[in-house]
PDB file of C-alpha atoms and ligand atoms in Angstrom:
ATOM      1  CA  UNK A   1      -0.028   0.147   0.022  1.00  0.00           C
ATOM      2  CA  UNK A   2       1.244   3.458  -0.667  1.00  0.00           C
ATOM      3  CA  UNK A   3       1.560   6.095   1.978  1.00  0.00           C
ATOM      4  CA  UNK A   4      -1.153   7.966   0.806  1.00  0.00           C
ATOM      5  CA  UNK A   5      -3.688   5.060   1.218  1.00  0.00           C
ATOM      6  CA  UNK A   6      -1.699   3.727   4.475  1.00  0.00           C
ATOM      7  CA  UNK A   7      -2.429   7.485   6.251  1.00  0.00           C
ATOM      8  CA  UNK A   8      -5.915   7.994   4.658  1.00  0.00           C
ATOM      9  CA  UNK A   9      -7.031   4.309   5.804  1.00  0.00           C
ATOM     10  CA  UNK A  10      -5.600   4.631   9.046  1.00  0.00           C
ATOM     11  CA  UNK A  11      -7.485   8.005   9.997  1.00  0.00           C
ATOM     12  CA  UNK A  12     -10.654   6.451   8.682  1.00  0.00           C
ATOM     13  CA  UNK A  13     -10.210   3.731  10.404  1.00  0.00           C
ATOM     14  CA  UNK A  14      -9.235   5.390  14.050  1.00  0.00           C
ATOM     15  CA  UNK A  15     -12.132   8.112  13.522  1.00  0.00           C
ATOM     16  CA  UNK A  16     -14.563   5.292  13.569  1.00  0.00           C
ATOM     17  CA  UNK A  17     -12.775   3.227  16.603  1.00  0.00           C
ATOM     18  CA  UNK A  18     -12.634   6.156  18.751  1.00  0.00           C
ATOM     19  CA  UNK A  19     -16.521   7.754  18.073  1.00  0.00           C
ATOM     20  CA  UNK A  20     -18.052   8.822  19.708  1.00  0.00           C
ATOM     21  CA  UNK A  21     -14.790  10.236  21.082  1.00  0.00           C
ATOM     22  CA  UNK A  22     -12.841  12.338  18.981  1.00  0.00           C
ATOM     23  CA  UNK A  23      -9.581  11.792  16.963  1.00  0.00           C
ATOM     24  CA  UNK A  24      -6.721  14.571  17.576  1.00  0.00           C
ATOM     25  CA  UNK A  25      -4.088  13.334  14.363  1.00  0.00           C
ATOM     26  CA  UNK A  26      -0.537  14.112  16.377  1.00  0.00           C
ATOM     27  CA  UNK A  27       1.661  15.177  13.112  1.00  0.00           C
ATOM     28  CA  UNK A  28       4.468  15.713  15.514  1.00  0.00           C
ATOM     29  CA  UNK A  29       6.602  13.035  13.636  1.00  0.00           C
ATOM     30  CA  UNK A  30       5.048  13.290  10.295  1.00  0.00           C
ATOM     31  CA  UNK A  31       6.001  15.668   7.071  1.00  0.00           C
ATOM     32  CA  UNK A  32       3.506  17.807   5.392  1.00  0.00           C
ATOM     33  CA  UNK A  33       2.953  15.260   2.925  1.00  0.00           C
ATOM     34  CA  UNK A  34       1.033  12.928   5.604  1.00  0.00           C
ATOM     35  CA  UNK A  35      -1.054  15.801   6.952  1.00  0.00           C
ATOM     36  CA  UNK A  36      -2.123  16.486   3.744  1.00  0.00           C
ATOM     37  CA  UNK A  37      -2.857  13.093   3.031  1.00  0.00           C
ATOM     38  CA  UNK A  38      -5.037  13.151   6.063  1.00  0.00           C
ATOM     39  CA  UNK A  39      -6.691  16.195   5.452  1.00  0.00           C
ATOM     40  CA  UNK A  40      -7.665  15.193   2.038  1.00  0.00           C
ATOM     41  CA  UNK A  41      -9.555  11.925   3.506  1.00  0.00           C
ATOM     42  CA  UNK A  42     -11.370  14.593   5.406  1.00  0.00           C
ATOM     43  CA  UNK A  43     -10.082  15.232   8.983  1.00  0.00           C
ATOM     44  CA  UNK A  44      -9.450  18.428  10.167  1.00  0.00           C
ATOM     45  CA  UNK A  45      -8.310  17.863  13.749  1.00  0.00           C
ATOM     46  CA  UNK A  46      -4.012  18.136  13.942  1.00  0.00           C
ATOM     47  CA  UNK A  47      -1.779  18.711  16.982  1.00  0.00           C
ATOM     48  CA  UNK A  48       1.887  19.632  17.512  1.00  0.00           C
ATOM     49  CA  UNK A  49       3.715  19.765  20.439  1.00  0.00           C
ATOM     50  CA  UNK A  50       6.164  22.711  19.340  1.00  0.00           C
ATOM     51  CA  UNK A  51       5.255  25.917  18.129  1.00  0.00           C
ATOM     52  CA  UNK A  52       7.697  26.213  15.228  1.00  0.00           C
ATOM     53  CA  UNK A  53       6.378  22.807  13.824  1.00  0.00           C
ATOM     54  CA  UNK A  54       2.990  23.973  14.163  1.00  0.00           C
ATOM     55  CA  UNK A  55       3.649  27.371  12.481  1.00  0.00           C
ATOM     56  CA  UNK A  56       5.081  25.826   9.482  1.00  0.00           C
ATOM     57  CA  UNK A  57       2.675  23.062   8.888  1.00  0.00           C
ATOM     58  CA  UNK A  58      -0.051  25.962   9.365  1.00  0.00           C
ATOM     59  CA  UNK A  59       1.119  27.895   6.899  1.00  0.00           C
ATOM     60  CA  UNK A  60       1.952  24.706   4.443  1.00  0.00           C
ATOM     61  CA  UNK A  61      -1.502  23.779   4.680  1.00  0.00           C
ATOM     62  CA  UNK A  62      -2.806  27.446   3.769  1.00  0.00           C
ATOM     63  CA  UNK A  63      -0.732  27.818   1.201  1.00  0.00           C
ATOM     64  CA  UNK A  64      -2.198  24.669  -0.712  1.00  0.00           C
ATOM     65  CA  UNK A  65      -5.474  26.130  -0.123  1.00  0.00           C
ATOM     66  CA  UNK A  66      -6.654  23.541   2.600  1.00  0.00           C
ATOM     67  CA  UNK A  67      -8.556  25.701   4.913  1.00  0.00           C
ATOM     68  CA  UNK A  68     -10.504  25.159   8.089  1.00  0.00           C
ATOM     69  CA  UNK A  69      -7.931  23.084  10.423  1.00  0.00           C
ATOM     70  CA  UNK A  70      -8.557  22.986  13.676  1.00  0.00           C
ATOM     71  CA  UNK A  71      -5.394  22.973  15.464  1.00  0.00           C
ATOM     72  CA  UNK A  72      -4.301  21.678  18.852  1.00  0.00           C
ATOM     73  CA  UNK A  73      -1.295  22.237  20.885  1.00  0.00           C
ATOM     74  CA  UNK A  74      -0.288  19.524  22.868  1.00  0.00           C
ATOM     75  CA  UNK A  75       3.088  20.288  23.905  1.00  0.00           C
ATOM     76  CA  UNK A  76       4.924  22.375  26.756  1.00  0.00           C
ATOM     77  CA  UNK A  77       4.716  25.880  26.484  1.00  0.00           C
ATOM     78  CA  UNK A  78       7.429  28.073  27.182  1.00  0.00           C
ATOM     79  CA  UNK A  79       6.538  31.697  28.490  1.00  0.00           C
ATOM     80  CA  UNK A  80       8.365  33.356  25.865  1.00  0.00           C
ATOM     81  CA  UNK A  81       6.887  31.588  23.303  1.00  0.00           C
ATOM     82  CA  UNK A  82       2.966  31.995  24.098  1.00  0.00           C
ATOM     83  CA  UNK A  83       2.349  35.426  21.934  1.00  0.00           C
ATOM     84  CA  UNK A  84       3.949  33.520  18.746  1.00  0.00           C
ATOM     85  CA  UNK A  85       1.472  30.316  19.709  1.00  0.00           C
ATOM     86  CA  UNK A  86      -1.542  32.707  20.034  1.00  0.00           C
ATOM     87  CA  UNK A  87      -1.150  33.986  16.909  1.00  0.00           C
ATOM     88  CA  UNK A  88      -1.093  30.905  14.571  1.00  0.00           C
ATOM     89  CA  UNK A  89      -4.308  31.280  12.669  1.00  0.00           C
ATOM     90  CA  UNK A  90      -6.217  28.169  12.993  1.00  0.00           C
ATOM     91  CA  UNK A  91      -5.066  27.536  16.580  1.00  0.00           C
ATOM     92  CA  UNK A  92      -8.115  26.186  18.289  1.00  0.00           C
ATOM     93  CA  UNK A  93      -7.369  24.232  21.521  1.00  0.00           C
ATOM     94  CA  UNK A  94      -4.388  24.090  24.062  1.00  0.00           C
ATOM     95  CA  UNK A  95      -4.438  20.909  25.514  1.00  0.00           C
ATOM     96  CA  UNK A  96      -1.250  21.688  27.840  1.00  0.00           C
ATOM     97  CA  UNK A  97      -1.601  24.304  30.283  1.00  0.00           C
ATOM     98  CA  UNK A  98       0.424  22.522  32.583  1.00  0.00           C
ATOM     99  CA  UNK A  99       1.123  24.974  35.348  1.00  0.00           C
ATOM    100  CA  UNK A 100      -0.758  28.162  37.128  1.00  0.00           C
ATOM    101  CA  UNK A 101       1.959  30.399  36.056  1.00  0.00           C
ATOM    102  CA  UNK A 102       1.288  29.687  32.311  1.00  0.00           C
ATOM    103  CA  UNK A 103      -2.863  29.439  32.733  1.00  0.00           C
ATOM    104  CA  UNK A 104      -2.097  33.432  34.364  1.00  0.00           C
ATOM    105  CA  UNK A 105      -0.140  34.247  31.624  1.00  0.00           C
ATOM    106  CA  UNK A 106      -2.598  32.652  29.052  1.00  0.00           C
ATOM    107  CA  UNK A 107      -5.298  35.240  30.290  1.00  0.00           C
ATOM    108  CA  UNK A 108      -2.891  37.824  30.672  1.00  0.00           C
ATOM    109  CA  UNK A 109      -1.724  37.866  26.950  1.00  0.00           C
ATOM    110  CA  UNK A 110      -4.937  36.319  25.192  1.00  0.00           C
ATOM    111  CA  UNK A 111      -5.379  39.533  23.573  1.00  0.00           C
ATOM    112  CA  UNK A 112      -2.828  38.486  20.666  1.00  0.00           C
ATOM    113  CA  UNK A 113      -5.101  35.520  19.868  1.00  0.00           C
ATOM    114  CA  UNK A 114      -7.108  36.260  16.894  1.00  0.00           C
ATOM    115  CA  UNK A 115      -9.482  33.643  16.601  1.00  0.00           C
ATOM    116  CA  UNK A 116     -12.929  34.058  18.351  1.00  0.00           C
ATOM    117  CA  UNK A 117     -12.455  31.556  21.127  1.00  0.00           C
ATOM    118  CA  UNK A 118      -9.808  29.359  22.272  1.00  0.00           C
ATOM    119  CA  UNK A 119     -10.387  26.093  24.290  1.00  0.00           C
ATOM    120  CA  UNK A 120      -7.801  24.980  26.608  1.00  0.00           C
ATOM    121  CA  UNK A 121      -7.445  22.138  28.858  1.00  0.00           C
ATOM    122  CA  UNK A 122      -5.360  21.732  32.160  1.00  0.00           C
ATOM    123  CA  UNK A 123      -2.737  19.315  31.951  1.00  0.00           C
ATOM    124  CA  UNK A 124      -2.816  17.183  35.400  1.00  0.00           C
ATOM    125  CA  UNK A 125      -0.168  14.697  36.600  1.00  0.00           C
ATOM    126  CA  UNK A 126      -1.623  11.402  37.258  1.00  0.00           C
ATOM    127  CA  UNK A 127       1.156   8.815  36.983  1.00  0.00           C
ATOM    128  CA  UNK A 128       3.530   9.871  39.748  1.00  0.00           C
ATOM    129  CA  UNK A 129       6.132  10.535  37.238  1.00  0.00           C
ATOM    130  CA  UNK A 130       8.022  13.241  38.207  1.00  0.00           C
ATOM    131  CA  UNK A 131       9.341  14.442  34.819  1.00  0.00           C
ATOM    132  CA  UNK A 132       6.258  14.511  33.552  1.00  0.00           C
ATOM    133  CA  UNK A 133       4.408  18.620  33.520  1.00  0.00           C
ATOM    134  CA  UNK A 134       1.392  19.374  34.930  1.00  0.00           C
ATOM    135  CA  UNK A 135      -1.043  20.104  37.906  1.00  0.00           C
ATOM    136  CA  UNK A 136      -0.181  18.066  40.828  1.00  0.00           C
ATOM    137  CA  UNK A 137      -3.524  17.557  42.686  1.00  0.00           C
ATOM    138  CA  UNK A 138      -7.048  18.376  42.932  1.00  0.00           C
ATOM    139  CA  UNK A 139      -6.185  21.266  44.849  1.00  0.00           C
ATOM    140  CA  UNK A 140      -4.147  22.555  42.415  1.00  0.00           C
ATOM    141  CA  UNK A 141      -6.870  22.469  39.924  1.00  0.00           C
ATOM    142  CA  UNK A 142      -9.251  23.921  42.551  1.00  0.00           C
ATOM    143  CA  UNK A 143      -6.902  26.673  43.200  1.00  0.00           C
ATOM    144  CA  UNK A 144      -6.683  26.972  38.956  1.00  0.00           C
ATOM    145  CA  UNK A 145     -10.729  26.727  38.805  1.00  0.00           C
ATOM    146  CA  UNK A 146     -10.835  29.653  41.225  1.00  0.00           C
ATOM    147  CA  UNK A 147      -8.914  31.715  39.193  1.00  0.00           C
ATOM    148  CA  UNK A 148     -10.940  30.640  35.779  1.00  0.00           C
ATOM    149  CA  UNK A 149     -13.999  31.871  37.608  1.00  0.00           C
ATOM    150  CA  UNK A 150     -12.506  34.996  38.175  1.00  0.00           C
ATOM    151  CA  UNK A 151     -11.408  35.985  35.172  1.00  0.00           C
ATOM    152  CA  UNK A 152     -14.123  34.894  32.428  1.00  0.00           C
ATOM    153  CA  UNK A 153     -13.474  36.510  29.091  1.00  0.00           C
ATOM    154  CA  UNK A 154     -15.594  35.235  25.686  1.00  0.00           C
ATOM    155  CA  UNK A 155     -11.907  34.557  24.321  1.00  0.00           C
ATOM    156  CA  UNK A 156     -11.034  31.531  26.406  1.00  0.00           C
ATOM    157  CA  UNK A 157     -12.783  28.852  27.367  1.00  0.00           C
ATOM    158  CA  UNK A 158     -11.736  26.605  30.126  1.00  0.00           C
ATOM    159  CA  UNK A 159     -12.644  22.726  28.241  1.00  0.00           C
ATOM    160  CA  UNK A 160     -11.708  20.201  30.420  1.00  0.00           C
ATOM    161  CA  UNK A 161      -8.257  18.008  31.713  1.00  0.00           C
ATOM    162  CA  UNK A 162      -5.647  16.776  29.958  1.00  0.00           C
ATOM    163  CA  UNK A 163      -3.137  13.654  30.919  1.00  0.00           C
ATOM    164  CA  UNK A 164      -0.342  11.428  30.014  1.00  0.00           C
ATOM    165  CA  UNK A 165      -0.235   7.750  30.979  1.00  0.00           C
ATOM    166  CA  UNK A 166       2.733   6.287  32.284  1.00  0.00           C
ATOM    167  CA  UNK A 167       5.896   6.158  29.729  1.00  0.00           C
ATOM    168  CA  UNK A 168       7.345   3.152  31.437  1.00  0.00           C
ATOM    169  CA  UNK A 169       5.626   1.059  34.118  1.00  0.00           C
ATOM    170  CA  UNK A 170       6.137  -2.227  34.957  1.00  0.00           C
ATOM    171  CA  UNK A 171       2.431  -2.810  34.556  1.00  0.00           C
ATOM    172  CA  UNK A 172       1.612  -0.887  31.833  1.00  0.00           C
ATOM    173  CA  UNK A 173      -1.938  -1.153  31.345  1.00  0.00           C
ATOM    174  CA  UNK A 174      -2.807  -1.273  35.036  1.00  0.00           C
ATOM    175  CA  UNK A 175      -1.046   1.761  35.414  1.00  0.00           C
ATOM    176  CA  UNK A 176      -2.641   3.614  32.170  1.00  0.00           C
ATOM    177  CA  UNK A 177      -5.957   2.912  33.822  1.00  0.00           C
ATOM    178  CA  UNK A 178      -5.404   4.081  36.813  1.00  0.00           C
ATOM    179  CA  UNK A 179      -4.430   7.906  35.483  1.00  0.00           C
ATOM    180  CA  UNK A 180      -7.240   7.837  33.432  1.00  0.00           C
ATOM    181  CA  UNK A 181      -9.821   6.878  36.395  1.00  0.00           C
ATOM    182  CA  UNK A 182      -8.068   9.726  38.331  1.00  0.00           C
ATOM    183  CA  UNK A 183      -8.523  12.187  35.729  1.00  0.00           C
ATOM    184  CA  UNK A 184     -12.029  11.398  35.296  1.00  0.00           C
ATOM    185  CA  UNK A 185     -12.619  11.616  39.236  1.00  0.00           C
ATOM    186  CA  UNK A 186     -10.692  14.950  39.006  1.00  0.00           C
ATOM    187  CA  UNK A 187     -13.314  16.031  36.258  1.00  0.00           C
ATOM    188  CA  UNK A 188     -16.406  14.695  38.110  1.00  0.00           C
ATOM    189  CA  UNK A 189     -15.296  16.496  41.109  1.00  0.00           C
ATOM    190  CA  UNK A 190     -14.897  19.670  39.359  1.00  0.00           C
ATOM    191  CA  UNK A 191     -18.304  19.465  37.955  1.00  0.00           C
ATOM    192  CA  UNK A 192     -19.784  18.691  41.421  1.00  0.00           C
ATOM    193  CA  UNK A 193     -18.038  20.909  43.211  1.00  0.00           C
ATOM    194  CA  UNK A 194     -18.012  24.211  41.060  1.00  0.00           C
ATOM    195  CA  UNK A 195     -20.964  23.478  39.207  1.00  0.00           C
ATOM    196  CA  UNK A 196     -19.163  24.036  36.431  1.00  0.00           C
ATOM    197  CA  UNK A 197     -20.511  21.845  33.616  1.00  0.00           C
ATOM    198  CA  UNK A 198     -19.457  20.190  30.346  1.00  0.00           C
ATOM    199  CA  UNK A 199     -15.643  19.557  31.180  1.00  0.00           C
ATOM    200  CA  UNK A 200     -14.223  17.227  28.776  1.00  0.00           C
ATOM    201  CA  UNK A 201     -11.202  14.594  28.698  1.00  0.00           C
ATOM    202  CA  UNK A 202      -8.229  14.789  26.811  1.00  0.00           C
ATOM    203  CA  UNK A 203      -6.373  11.384  27.335  1.00  0.00           C
ATOM    204  CA  UNK A 204      -5.420   8.417  24.886  1.00  0.00           C
ATOM    205  CA  UNK A 205      -2.211   8.081  22.618  1.00  0.00           C
ATOM    206  CA  UNK A 206      -1.449   5.293  20.106  1.00  0.00           C
ATOM    207  CA  UNK A 207      -0.382   2.738  22.716  1.00  0.00           C
ATOM    208  CA  UNK A 208      -3.205   3.376  25.535  1.00  0.00           C
ATOM    209  CA  UNK A 209      -6.378   4.869  23.741  1.00  0.00           C
ATOM    210  CA  UNK A 210      -8.238   1.807  24.430  1.00  0.00           C
ATOM    211  CA  UNK A 211      -8.247   2.118  28.022  1.00  0.00           C
ATOM    212  CA  UNK A 212      -8.647   5.912  28.008  1.00  0.00           C
ATOM    213  CA  UNK A 213     -11.933   5.042  25.879  1.00  0.00           C
ATOM    214  CA  UNK A 214     -13.190   2.785  28.481  1.00  0.00           C
ATOM    215  CA  UNK A 215     -12.873   5.701  31.379  1.00  0.00           C
ATOM    216  CA  UNK A 216     -14.939   8.000  28.856  1.00  0.00           C
ATOM    217  CA  UNK A 217     -12.181   9.717  26.905  1.00  0.00           C
ATOM    218  CA  UNK A 218     -13.604  12.817  24.555  1.00  0.00           C
ATOM    219  CA  UNK A 219     -10.260  13.581  22.949  1.00  0.00           C
ATOM    220  CA  UNK A 220      -8.052  11.066  21.787  1.00  0.00           C
ATOM    221  CA  UNK A 221      -4.352  12.049  20.693  1.00  0.00           C
ATOM    222  CA  UNK A 222      -2.951   9.439  18.403  1.00  0.00           C
ATOM    223  CA  UNK A 223       0.202   9.839  16.336  1.00  0.00           C
ATOM    224  CA  UNK A 224       2.382   6.652  15.472  1.00  0.00           C
ATOM    225  CA  UNK A 225      -0.484   4.468  15.021  1.00  0.00           C
ATOM    226  CA  UNK A 226      -2.056   6.641  11.903  1.00  0.00           C
ATOM    227  CA  UNK A 227       1.630   8.188  10.601  1.00  0.00           C
ATOM    228  CA  UNK A 228       3.923   5.278  11.096  1.00  0.00           C
ATOM    229  CA  UNK A 229       7.541   6.085  11.001  1.00  0.00           C
ATOM    230  CA  UNK A 230       9.296   5.351   7.828  1.00  0.00           C
TER     231      UNK A 230
HETATM  232  C1  LIG B   1       3.375  12.879  20.587  1.00  0.00           C
HETATM  233  C2  LIG B   1       1.887  13.081  21.526  1.00  0.00           C
HETATM  234  C3  LIG B   1       0.800  12.048  21.504  1.00  0.00           C
HETATM  235  C4  LIG B   1       0.772  11.033  20.242  1.00  0.00           C
HETATM  236  O1  LIG B   1       1.777   9.951  20.738  1.00  0.00           O
HETATM  237  P1  LIG B   1       1.785   8.525  20.151  1.00  0.00           P
HETATM  238  O2  LIG B   1       2.276   7.749  20.857  1.00  0.00           O
HETATM  239  O3  LIG B   1       2.725   8.783  19.005  1.00  0.00           O
HETATM  240  O4  LIG B   1       0.194   8.340  19.481  1.00  0.00           O
HETATM  241  C5  LIG B   1      -0.246  12.454  22.233  1.00  0.00           C
HETATM  242  N1  LIG B   1      -0.522  13.310  23.296  1.00  0.00           N
HETATM  243  C6  LIG B   1       0.895  14.065  23.356  1.00  0.00           C
HETATM  244  C7  LIG B   1       0.873  15.164  24.261  1.00  0.00           C
HETATM  245  C8  LIG B   1       2.082  14.003  22.657  1.00  0.00           C
HETATM  246  O5  LIG B   1       2.992  14.461  23.099  1.00  0.00           O
END
């Protein structure tokens, strides 16, 4: 099978597989041709983890006439790159607001965003792995939630919670399931204690999306299973 047919059948298969959850096609390992193939098979939600790469791919899609892409940023944000990220046309979601400090900065800099509404997820550490970014626990989430409620603006919409399962673990499956269960519990608790409705869950990648779906994920972020490394 040629690359185009491969990518296109992977995208269609995954969209069906994860429904009613939504598929975020992560293109961080992919060259622009892969992105074109996915777009041409009807996909519009793409994720990148570096500002520079998102900018380049967004420009290439636009100049090839491929419009209406929804870009999702999924990487760690360095403070000095936030303005640049916010200005990229097509940016619709940030999944990786991973500290209170970057949350404050987002509200501070949102005037640079040119779209209508930017949706964002708070990233939460659920696996106990120290090198991971993210809010540590429910108390930190509650603090963030108070900040959000005091700074409402039509340009920003708190969309929900994001997490990553453990990268290396003795019991990979068990540990992924625990992570996703924990994220869901946090979300349910925010719904209840803050009466803030309709928060979504962004969880699950190529190796663990099936466990994320079992826990009710709304967005699965799949890269290598759709765009295998060449
Ligand atoms: C790279 C990445 C993904 C996709 O990873 P795969 O294992 O290739 O599916 C998902 N989420 C985040 C935050 C990532 O950085």
